[in-house]
Coordinates of N, CA and C in Angstrom, one line a residue:
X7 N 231.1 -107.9 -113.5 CA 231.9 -108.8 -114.3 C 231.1 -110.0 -114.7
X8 N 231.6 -110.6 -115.7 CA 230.8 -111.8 -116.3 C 231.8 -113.4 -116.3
X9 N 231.4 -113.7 -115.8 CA 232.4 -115.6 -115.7 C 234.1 -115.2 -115.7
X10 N 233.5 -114.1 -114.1 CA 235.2 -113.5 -113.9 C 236.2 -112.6 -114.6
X11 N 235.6 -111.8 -116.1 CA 235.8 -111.2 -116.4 C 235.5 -109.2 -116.6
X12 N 235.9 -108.9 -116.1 CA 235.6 -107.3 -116.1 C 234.9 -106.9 -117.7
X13 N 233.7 -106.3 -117.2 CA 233.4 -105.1 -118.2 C 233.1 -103.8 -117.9
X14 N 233.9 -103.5 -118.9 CA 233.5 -101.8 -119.2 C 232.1 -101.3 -118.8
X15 N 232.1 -100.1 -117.5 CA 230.7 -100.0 -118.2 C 230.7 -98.3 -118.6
X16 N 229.7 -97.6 -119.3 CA 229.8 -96.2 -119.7 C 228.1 -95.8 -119.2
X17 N 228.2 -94.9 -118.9 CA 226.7 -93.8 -119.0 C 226.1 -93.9 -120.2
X18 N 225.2 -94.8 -119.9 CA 223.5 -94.6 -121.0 C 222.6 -93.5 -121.3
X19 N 222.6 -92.9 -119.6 CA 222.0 -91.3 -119.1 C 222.2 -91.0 -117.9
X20 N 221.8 -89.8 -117.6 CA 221.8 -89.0 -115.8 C 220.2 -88.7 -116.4
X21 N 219.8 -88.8 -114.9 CA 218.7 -87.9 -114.7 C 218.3 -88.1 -113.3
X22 N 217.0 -86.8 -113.0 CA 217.1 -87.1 -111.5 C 215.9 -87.7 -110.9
X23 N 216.0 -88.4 -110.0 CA 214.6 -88.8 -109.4 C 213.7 -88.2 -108.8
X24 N 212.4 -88.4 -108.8 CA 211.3 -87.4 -108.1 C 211.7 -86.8 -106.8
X25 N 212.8 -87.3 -105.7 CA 213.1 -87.3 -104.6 C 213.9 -86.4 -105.1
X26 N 214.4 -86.0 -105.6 CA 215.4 -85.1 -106.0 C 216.9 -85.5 -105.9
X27 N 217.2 -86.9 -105.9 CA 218.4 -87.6 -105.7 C 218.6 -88.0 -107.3
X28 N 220.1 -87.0 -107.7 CA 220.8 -87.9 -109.5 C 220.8 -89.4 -109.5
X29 N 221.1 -89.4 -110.7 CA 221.4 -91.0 -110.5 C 221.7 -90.9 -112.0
X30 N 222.5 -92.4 -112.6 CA 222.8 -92.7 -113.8 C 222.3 -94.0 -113.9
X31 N 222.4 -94.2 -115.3 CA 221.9 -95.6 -116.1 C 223.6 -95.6 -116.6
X32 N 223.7 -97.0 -115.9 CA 224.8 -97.6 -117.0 C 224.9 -98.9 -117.8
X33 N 225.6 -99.0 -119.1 CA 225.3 -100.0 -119.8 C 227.0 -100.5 -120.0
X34 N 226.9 -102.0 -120.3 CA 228.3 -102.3 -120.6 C 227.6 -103.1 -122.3
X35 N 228.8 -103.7 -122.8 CA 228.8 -104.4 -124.1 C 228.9 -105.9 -123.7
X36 N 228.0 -106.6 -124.1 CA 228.3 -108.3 -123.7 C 228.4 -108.9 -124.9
X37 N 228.1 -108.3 -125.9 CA 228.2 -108.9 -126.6 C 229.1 -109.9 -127.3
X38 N 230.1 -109.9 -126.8 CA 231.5 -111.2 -126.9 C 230.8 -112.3 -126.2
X39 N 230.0 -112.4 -125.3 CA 229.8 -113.3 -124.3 C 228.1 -114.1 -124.7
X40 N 227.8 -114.0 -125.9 CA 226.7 -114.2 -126.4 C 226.5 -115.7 -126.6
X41 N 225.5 -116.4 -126.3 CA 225.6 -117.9 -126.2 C 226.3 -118.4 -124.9
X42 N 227.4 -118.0 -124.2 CA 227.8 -118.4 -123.0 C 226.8 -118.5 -121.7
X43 N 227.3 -119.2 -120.7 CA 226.6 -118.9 -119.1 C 227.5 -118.6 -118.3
X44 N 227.4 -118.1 -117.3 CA 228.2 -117.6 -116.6 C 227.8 -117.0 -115.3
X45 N 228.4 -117.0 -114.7 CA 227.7 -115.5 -113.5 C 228.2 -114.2 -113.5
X46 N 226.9 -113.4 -113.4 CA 226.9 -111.8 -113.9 C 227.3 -111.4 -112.4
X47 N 228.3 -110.4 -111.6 CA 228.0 -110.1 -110.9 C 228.7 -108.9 -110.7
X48 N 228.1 -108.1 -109.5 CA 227.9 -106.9 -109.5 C 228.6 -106.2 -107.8
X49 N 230.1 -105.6 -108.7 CA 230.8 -105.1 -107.0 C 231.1 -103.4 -107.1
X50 N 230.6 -102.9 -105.4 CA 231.0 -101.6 -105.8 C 232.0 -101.1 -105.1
X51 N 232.9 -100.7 -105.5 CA 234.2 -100.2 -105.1 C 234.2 -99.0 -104.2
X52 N 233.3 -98.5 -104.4 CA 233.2 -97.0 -103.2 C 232.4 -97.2 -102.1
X53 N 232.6 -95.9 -101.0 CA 231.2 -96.1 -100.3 C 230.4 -95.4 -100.0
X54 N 229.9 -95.0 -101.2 CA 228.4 -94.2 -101.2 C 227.3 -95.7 -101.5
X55 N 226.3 -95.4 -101.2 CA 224.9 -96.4 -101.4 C 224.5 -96.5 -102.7
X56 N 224.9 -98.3 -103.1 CA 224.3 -98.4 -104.4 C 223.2 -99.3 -104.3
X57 N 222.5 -98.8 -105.4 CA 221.2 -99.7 -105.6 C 221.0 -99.9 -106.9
X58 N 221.2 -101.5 -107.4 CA 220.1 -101.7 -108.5 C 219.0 -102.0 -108.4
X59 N 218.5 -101.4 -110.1 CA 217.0 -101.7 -110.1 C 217.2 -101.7 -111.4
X60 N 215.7 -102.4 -112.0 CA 215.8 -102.4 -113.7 C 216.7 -103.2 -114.4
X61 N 217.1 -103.9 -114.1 CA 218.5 -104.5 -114.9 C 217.8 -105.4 -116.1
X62 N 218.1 -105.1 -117.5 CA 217.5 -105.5 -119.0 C 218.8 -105.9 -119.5
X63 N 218.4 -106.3 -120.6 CA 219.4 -107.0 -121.6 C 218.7 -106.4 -123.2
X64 N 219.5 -105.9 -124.1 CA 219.1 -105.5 -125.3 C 219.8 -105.7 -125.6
X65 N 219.2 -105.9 -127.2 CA 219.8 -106.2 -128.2 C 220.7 -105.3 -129.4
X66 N 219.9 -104.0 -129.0 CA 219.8 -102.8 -130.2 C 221.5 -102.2 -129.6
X67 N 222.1 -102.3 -130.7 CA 223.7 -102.0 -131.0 C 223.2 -100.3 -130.5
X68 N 224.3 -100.6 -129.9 CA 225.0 -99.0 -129.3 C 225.4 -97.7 -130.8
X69 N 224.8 -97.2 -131.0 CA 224.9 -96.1 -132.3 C 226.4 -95.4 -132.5
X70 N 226.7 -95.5 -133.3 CA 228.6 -95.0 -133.7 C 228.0 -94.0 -134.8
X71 N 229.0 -93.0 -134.8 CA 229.0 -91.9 -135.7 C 229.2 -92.5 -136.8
X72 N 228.7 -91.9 -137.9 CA 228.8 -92.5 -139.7 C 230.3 -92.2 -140.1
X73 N 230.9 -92.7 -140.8 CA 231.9 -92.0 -141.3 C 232.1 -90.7 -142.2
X74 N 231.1 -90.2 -142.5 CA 230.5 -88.8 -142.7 C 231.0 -88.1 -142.2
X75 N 230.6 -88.1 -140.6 CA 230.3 -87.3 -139.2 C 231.4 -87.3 -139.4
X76 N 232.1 -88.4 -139.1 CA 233.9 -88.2 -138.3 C 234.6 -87.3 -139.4
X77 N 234.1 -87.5 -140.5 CA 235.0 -86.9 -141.4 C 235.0 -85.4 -141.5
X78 N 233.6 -85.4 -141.3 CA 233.1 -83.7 -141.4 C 233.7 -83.3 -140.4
X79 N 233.7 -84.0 -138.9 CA 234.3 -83.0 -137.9 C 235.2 -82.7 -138.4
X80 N 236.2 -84.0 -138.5 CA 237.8 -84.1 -138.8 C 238.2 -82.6 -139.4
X81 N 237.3 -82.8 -140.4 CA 237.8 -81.3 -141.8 C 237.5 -79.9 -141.1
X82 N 236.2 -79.9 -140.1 CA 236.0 -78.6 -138.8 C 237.4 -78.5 -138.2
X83 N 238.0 -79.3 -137.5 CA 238.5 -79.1 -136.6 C 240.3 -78.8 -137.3
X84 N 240.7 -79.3 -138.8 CA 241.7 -79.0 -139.7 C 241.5 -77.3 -140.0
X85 N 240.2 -76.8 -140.5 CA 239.8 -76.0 -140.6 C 240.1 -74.9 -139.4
X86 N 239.5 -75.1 -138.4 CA 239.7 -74.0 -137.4 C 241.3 -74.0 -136.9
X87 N 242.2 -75.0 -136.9 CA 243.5 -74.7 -136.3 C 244.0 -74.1 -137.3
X88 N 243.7 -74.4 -139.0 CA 244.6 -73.5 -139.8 C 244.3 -72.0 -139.5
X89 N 243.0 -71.5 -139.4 CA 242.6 -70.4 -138.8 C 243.1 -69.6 -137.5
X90 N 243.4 -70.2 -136.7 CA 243.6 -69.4 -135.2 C 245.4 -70.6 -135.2
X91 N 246.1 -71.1 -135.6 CA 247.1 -70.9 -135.7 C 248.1 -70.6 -135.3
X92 N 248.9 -69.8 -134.7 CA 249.9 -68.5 -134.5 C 250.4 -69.3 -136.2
X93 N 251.0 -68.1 -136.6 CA 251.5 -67.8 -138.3 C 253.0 -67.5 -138.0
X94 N 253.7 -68.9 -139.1 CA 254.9 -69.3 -138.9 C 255.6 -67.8 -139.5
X95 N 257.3 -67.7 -139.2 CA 257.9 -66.8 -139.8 C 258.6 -67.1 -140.6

């Protein structure tokens, strides 16, 4: 949370460590909170063993599909249910 506010956070990546233990990278959006201070802090709700490490701050915007993409799927996915269907009487 940030100055008592909850964020979101989502998977950046998985991968596994040389020890052969998974692990994830997660990132949240702070970007609402830009110019402010506050305290960042960090609580885990379960009880498996957490550890941070690495903790960065970027700048580079999280990538969103084009509206191309969306649209092309959109028309895939109009496309295949007119296809497989069941066929009205």
């Amino acid at each position: 949370s940030f100055a008592g506010d909850n964020l979101t956070l989502f998977v950046v990546s998985s991968a596994v460590a040389p020890s052969g233990q998974p692990y994830n990278v997660y990132g949240a959006n702070i970007a609402p909170y830009a110019g402010q201070t506050g305290q960042l802090e960090f609580t885990a709700t379960f009880f498996n063993a957490v550890e941070l490490d690495d903790i960065s701050f970027s700048t580079q915007a999280i990538p969103e599909p084009s509206p191309v993409v969306l649209t092309g799927v959109g028309g895939l996915l109009v496309a295949l249910y007119r296809r497989f269907a069941p066929k009205r009487q």
